[in-house]
Tab-separated table of C-alpha atoms and ligand atoms in Angstrom:
chain	number	residue	atom	x	y	z
A	1	MET	CA	-6.002	-50.519	51.095
A	2	HIS	CA	-2.750	-48.940	52.263
A	3	ALA	CA	0.208	-51.059	53.394
A	4	ARG	CA	-0.691	-52.032	56.931
A	5	GLY	CA	2.815	-53.280	57.704
A	6	SER	CA	4.485	-49.987	56.817
A	7	THR	CA	7.060	-48.735	59.300
A	8	ASN	CA	6.409	-45.153	58.193
A	9	ARG	CA	5.164	-42.923	60.944
A	10	LEU	CA	1.485	-42.052	61.002
A	11	MET	CA	1.191	-38.273	60.892
A	12	PRO	CA	-1.811	-35.890	61.175
A	13	GLN	CA	-2.143	-35.743	57.378
A	14	HIS	CA	-2.749	-39.522	57.323
A	15	ALA	CA	-5.981	-39.262	59.328
A	16	SER	CA	-7.986	-39.235	56.087
A	17	LEU	CA	-6.851	-42.839	55.475
A	18	PHE	CA	-8.999	-43.821	58.441
A	19	ALA	CA	-12.354	-42.249	57.690
A	20	GLN	CA	-14.389	-45.162	59.009
A	21	ALA	CA	-16.923	-44.462	61.757
A	22	SER	CA	-15.700	-47.147	64.115
A	23	LEU	CA	-13.666	-47.402	67.299
A	24	PHE	CA	-10.688	-48.506	65.232
A	25	GLY	CA	-11.068	-45.502	62.926
A	26	GLU	CA	-11.247	-43.167	65.907
A	27	ILE	CA	-8.161	-44.725	67.511
A	28	ALA	CA	-6.286	-44.557	64.197
A	29	ARG	CA	-7.093	-40.869	63.717
A	30	THR	CA	-5.977	-40.121	67.278
A	31	VAL	CA	-2.735	-42.028	66.682
A	32	CYS	CA	-2.223	-39.931	63.523
A	33	SER	CA	-2.698	-36.745	65.530
A	34	ALA	CA	0.072	-37.868	67.915
A	35	GLY	CA	2.494	-38.307	65.003
A	36	VAL	CA	4.819	-40.759	66.785
A	37	LEU	CA	3.818	-44.268	65.779
A	38	PRO	CA	4.767	-46.460	62.793
A	39	ARG	CA	1.679	-47.659	60.965
A	40	LYS	CA	2.260	-51.351	61.703
A	41	GLU	CA	2.197	-50.676	65.460
A	42	LEU	CA	-1.375	-49.410	65.179
A	43	TYR	CA	-2.533	-52.630	63.556
A	44	GLU	CA	-0.498	-54.900	65.848
A	45	ALA	CA	-1.890	-53.329	69.018
A	46	TRP	CA	-5.436	-53.304	67.668
A	47	GLU	CA	-5.331	-56.927	66.500
A	48	LEU	CA	-3.894	-58.206	69.765
A	49	GLY	CA	-6.277	-56.120	71.839
A	50	ARG	CA	-9.458	-57.032	69.981
A	51	ARG	CA	-8.634	-60.751	69.820
A	52	ALA	CA	-7.891	-60.853	73.543
A	53	HIS	CA	-11.118	-58.950	74.169
A	54	ARG	CA	-13.069	-61.504	72.159
A	55	LEU	CA	-11.766	-64.236	74.474
A	56	TRP	CA	-11.864	-62.367	77.780
A	57	ARG	CA	-14.785	-60.010	77.201
A	58	ASN	CA	-15.987	-60.573	80.775
A	59	HIS	CA	-12.676	-59.800	82.446
A	60	HIS	CA	-13.124	-57.163	85.138
A	61	GLY	CA	-9.727	-57.193	86.828
A	62	ARG	CA	-6.540	-55.314	86.084
A	63	ILE	CA	-4.905	-55.431	82.670
A	64	VAL	CA	-1.142	-55.180	82.228
A	65	ASP	CA	0.492	-54.289	78.911
A	66	PHE	CA	3.891	-55.856	79.614
A	67	ALA	CA	6.918	-54.520	77.689
A	68	CYS	CA	4.538	-51.855	76.425
A	69	GLY	CA	6.986	-49.532	74.622
A	70	HIS	CA	4.771	-46.821	73.102
A	71	GLY	CA	1.843	-48.218	75.107
A	72	LEU	CA	-0.857	-48.179	72.440
A	73	LEU	CA	-1.975	-51.680	73.435
A	74	ALA	CA	-2.589	-50.490	77.018
A	75	HIS	CA	-4.771	-47.661	75.709
A	76	VAL	CA	-6.664	-49.916	73.311
A	77	ALA	CA	-7.267	-52.275	76.243
A	78	ALA	CA	-8.532	-49.419	78.414
A	79	LEU	CA	-11.083	-48.605	75.718
A	80	LEU	CA	-12.183	-52.204	75.181
A	81	TRP	CA	-12.402	-53.021	78.909
A	82	SER	CA	-13.844	-49.720	80.031
A	83	GLU	CA	-13.972	-50.657	83.720
A	84	SER	CA	-10.531	-52.188	84.140
A	85	LEU	CA	-7.511	-50.592	85.676
A	86	VAL	CA	-4.768	-50.685	83.069
A	87	VAL	CA	-1.035	-50.590	83.714
A	88	ALA	CA	1.522	-49.999	80.989
A	89	CYS	CA	4.758	-51.625	82.103
A	90	ASP	CA	8.222	-51.108	80.655
A	91	VAL	CA	11.731	-50.773	82.004
A	92	ARG	CA	12.386	-47.851	79.647
A	93	PHE	CA	9.519	-45.808	78.268
A	94	PRO	CA	10.266	-44.297	74.849
A	95	PRO	CA	9.335	-40.614	74.314
A	96	SER	CA	6.398	-41.792	72.167
A	97	TYR	CA	4.691	-43.170	75.294
A	98	ASP	CA	3.941	-39.761	76.820
A	99	VAL	CA	2.963	-38.192	73.486
A	100	LEU	CA	0.564	-41.019	72.708
A	101	HIS	CA	-0.850	-41.074	76.239
A	102	GLN	CA	-1.579	-37.337	76.072
A	103	ALA	CA	-3.278	-37.652	72.679
A	104	MET	CA	-5.395	-40.645	73.714
A	105	ALA	CA	-6.395	-39.111	77.050
A	106	ALA	CA	-7.304	-35.829	75.326
A	107	ARG	CA	-9.691	-37.728	73.047
A	108	TRP	CA	-10.951	-40.113	75.780
A	109	PRO	CA	-10.512	-38.522	79.223
A	110	ALA	CA	-11.178	-41.925	80.866
A	111	LEU	CA	-7.829	-43.060	79.490
A	112	ALA	CA	-6.086	-40.844	82.025
A	113	ARG	CA	-6.456	-43.926	84.252
A	114	VAL	CA	-3.805	-45.807	82.250
A	115	SER	CA	-0.789	-45.748	84.530
A	116	ALA	CA	2.864	-46.288	83.682
A	117	SER	CA	5.119	-48.483	85.789
A	118	ALA	CA	8.648	-49.882	85.520
A	119	ASP	CA	7.524	-53.203	86.991
A	120	VAL	CA	4.401	-54.868	88.332
A	121	VAL	CA	3.776	-57.649	90.791
A	122	LEU	CA	1.313	-59.835	88.926
A	123	ALA	CA	-1.752	-61.344	90.560
A	124	LYS	CA	-4.164	-64.132	89.694
A	125	ASN	CA	-6.939	-61.851	88.489
A	126	ASP	CA	-4.726	-59.915	86.099
A	127	LEU	CA	-4.964	-60.198	82.354
A	128	VAL	CA	-1.512	-59.712	80.853
A	129	LEU	CA	-1.037	-58.645	77.237
A	130	SER	CA	2.376	-58.467	75.661
A	131	CYS	CA	3.156	-57.540	72.092
A	132	HIS	CA	6.647	-58.289	70.816
A	133	ALA	CA	8.465	-58.783	74.087
A	134	CYS	CA	11.853	-59.577	72.557
A	135	GLY	CA	13.265	-63.105	72.654
A	136	SER	CA	13.177	-64.777	76.046
A	137	LEU	CA	11.369	-61.796	77.576
A	138	THR	CA	8.199	-63.444	76.239
A	139	ASP	CA	9.111	-66.566	78.245
A	140	ASP	CA	9.599	-64.436	81.351
A	141	VAL	CA	6.118	-62.956	80.839
A	142	LEU	CA	4.557	-66.408	80.402
A	143	GLN	CA	6.407	-67.759	83.447
A	144	ARG	CA	5.403	-64.848	85.637
A	145	CYS	CA	1.770	-65.277	84.606
A	146	SER	CA	1.904	-69.017	85.111
A	147	ASP	CA	3.422	-68.535	88.590
A	148	VAL	CA	0.312	-66.660	89.744
A	149	GLY	CA	-2.295	-68.148	87.371
A	150	ALA	CA	-2.977	-64.956	85.409
A	151	ASN	CA	-4.518	-65.071	81.941
A	152	VAL	CA	-2.078	-63.996	79.260
A	153	ALA	CA	-1.823	-63.242	75.537
A	154	VAL	CA	1.533	-62.777	73.843
A	155	MET	CA	2.704	-62.131	70.309
A	156	PRO	CA	6.389	-63.153	70.406
A	157	CYS	CA	9.236	-61.685	68.369
A	158	CYS	CA	13.027	-61.736	68.016
A	159	HIS	CA	13.311	-65.533	67.864
A	160	GLU	CA	16.735	-65.008	66.315
A	161	HIS	CA	18.104	-64.092	69.728
A	162	PRO	CA	19.853	-66.921	71.596
A	163	HIS	CA	17.136	-69.082	73.105
A	164	PRO	CA	17.338	-72.174	75.316
A	165	ASP	CA	14.740	-74.105	73.244
A	166	LYS	CA	16.597	-73.709	69.944
A	167	PRO	CA	19.182	-76.509	69.985
A	168	ARG	CA	17.248	-79.131	71.901
A	169	HIS	CA	13.669	-79.028	70.691
A	170	ALA	CA	12.592	-82.463	69.409
A	171	LEU	CA	11.006	-80.973	66.284
A	172	SER	CA	13.946	-78.820	65.240
A	173	GLY	CA	14.768	-81.221	62.367
A	174	TRP	CA	11.363	-80.488	60.788
A	175	LEU	CA	10.410	-76.987	61.766
A	176	GLN	CA	11.973	-73.558	61.695
A	177	ALA	CA	13.577	-72.612	64.998
A	178	ASP	CA	11.099	-69.794	65.630
A	179	MET	CA	8.195	-72.225	65.276
A	180	THR	CA	9.770	-74.792	67.644
A	181	ILE	CA	10.260	-72.048	70.209
A	182	ASP	CA	6.608	-70.978	70.013
A	183	ILE	CA	5.371	-74.579	70.088
A	184	ALA	CA	7.447	-75.177	73.216
A	185	ARG	CA	5.844	-72.090	74.742
A	186	ALA	CA	2.337	-73.294	73.953
A	187	MET	CA	3.067	-76.782	75.302
A	188	ARG	CA	4.604	-75.396	78.489
A	189	MET	CA	1.534	-73.300	79.187
A	190	GLN	CA	-0.747	-76.256	78.461
A	191	ALA	CA	1.272	-78.430	80.834
A	192	ALA	CA	0.917	-75.679	83.440
A	193	GLY	CA	-2.867	-76.114	83.228
A	194	TYR	CA	-3.819	-73.403	80.754
A	195	HIS	CA	-6.320	-73.706	77.937
A	196	VAL	CA	-4.176	-72.597	75.017
A	197	THR	CA	-5.448	-70.961	71.834
A	198	THR	CA	-3.166	-70.215	68.890
A	199	GLN	CA	-3.972	-67.624	66.249
A	200	GLN	CA	-2.152	-65.538	63.673
A	201	ILE	CA	-2.736	-61.948	62.767
A	202	SER	CA	-2.411	-61.156	59.083
A	203	ASP	CA	1.187	-61.396	57.862
A	204	ASP	CA	0.803	-58.209	55.854
A	205	ILE	CA	0.967	-56.431	59.228
A	206	THR	CA	3.969	-58.320	60.631
A	207	GLN	CA	5.818	-61.570	60.024
A	208	LYS	CA	6.044	-61.918	63.814
A	209	ASN	CA	2.345	-62.636	63.820
A	210	ARG	CA	1.783	-65.682	66.014
A	211	LEU	CA	-0.564	-65.028	68.871
A	212	LEU	CA	-0.615	-67.295	71.917
A	213	LEU	CA	-3.613	-66.890	74.203
A	214	CYS	CA	-3.532	-68.768	77.498
A	215	ALA	CA	-6.630	-68.941	79.662
A	216	ARG	CA	-6.533	-70.272	83.165
B	301	SAM	C1	10.203	-54.622	70.809
B	301	SAM	S1	9.697	-53.568	72.096
B	301	SAM	C2	7.939	-53.837	72.052
B	301	SAM	C3	7.194	-52.620	72.471
B	301	SAM	C4	5.680	-52.674	72.212
B	301	SAM	N1	5.031	-53.683	73.001
B	301	SAM	C5	5.380	-52.891	70.745
B	301	SAM	O1	4.644	-53.796	70.406
B	301	SAM	O2	5.884	-52.115	69.930
B	301	SAM	C6	10.186	-54.421	73.564
B	301	SAM	C7	10.017	-53.585	74.827
B	301	SAM	O3	10.357	-54.393	75.965
B	301	SAM	C8	10.882	-53.540	76.965
B	301	SAM	N2	11.538	-54.354	77.987
B	301	SAM	C9	12.759	-54.943	77.922
B	301	SAM	N3	12.999	-55.625	79.073
B	301	SAM	C10	11.913	-55.464	79.864
B	301	SAM	C11	11.544	-55.931	81.154
B	301	SAM	N4	12.363	-56.707	81.875
B	301	SAM	N5	10.341	-55.566	81.667
B	301	SAM	C12	9.500	-54.782	80.945
B	301	SAM	N6	9.788	-54.311	79.704
B	301	SAM	C13	10.979	-54.647	79.183
B	301	SAM	C14	11.782	-52.612	76.164
B	301	SAM	O4	12.101	-51.448	76.898
B	301	SAM	C15	10.927	-52.354	74.921
B	301	SAM	O5	10.118	-51.206	75.068
């Protein structure tokens, strides 16, 4: 098994690492052909997407990949929920977004429906996915979803940034600050009426591996 958490870019010559006849294998080979994505991003997007799909398999509404960056999660979602409109949302799209979108849509023409937007007005029937929205941006995502009652899955990162829950969380004498921040997030969503599920993706992919799934 190769190092799944590698930050080395997947290039066309790496396609042979993903010979498996599966949707994941096909996505991985397409990502290799694009030549723009670090290896860990492939696994992060896939893990978040497939775990959310397991929970919300019957979702038929819109899906938003919030703070999408390269946008692979949006494209994975568009494959898993083949009937949903999918919006990739970011304030600043990196060049990798267009390259990846072209490669994915060339392999799966239905993925041309993934649209890119600098912002979205969320609605109750949306499913919002957000992978590594830095620091308090994850809280903004959760709050915006909670405001309208949308289902949401986040995998937070950048807990080292200044954060309002750091100094005052009751458990900060026992737990690492990043854990207290994520616990506060889970509790807030529960108090807002969500059924909260916590999971972790494998830490050989990323240390920022806590997944918070909040179902209305
Ligand atoms: C660490 S990157 C994560 C990108 C991608 N989701 C991933 O997993 O690699 C954080 C992204 O958040 C975006 N971002 C920052 N502020 C934002 C905002 N207010 N609304 C939407 N996206 C934002 C940045 O442009 C950046 O692409």
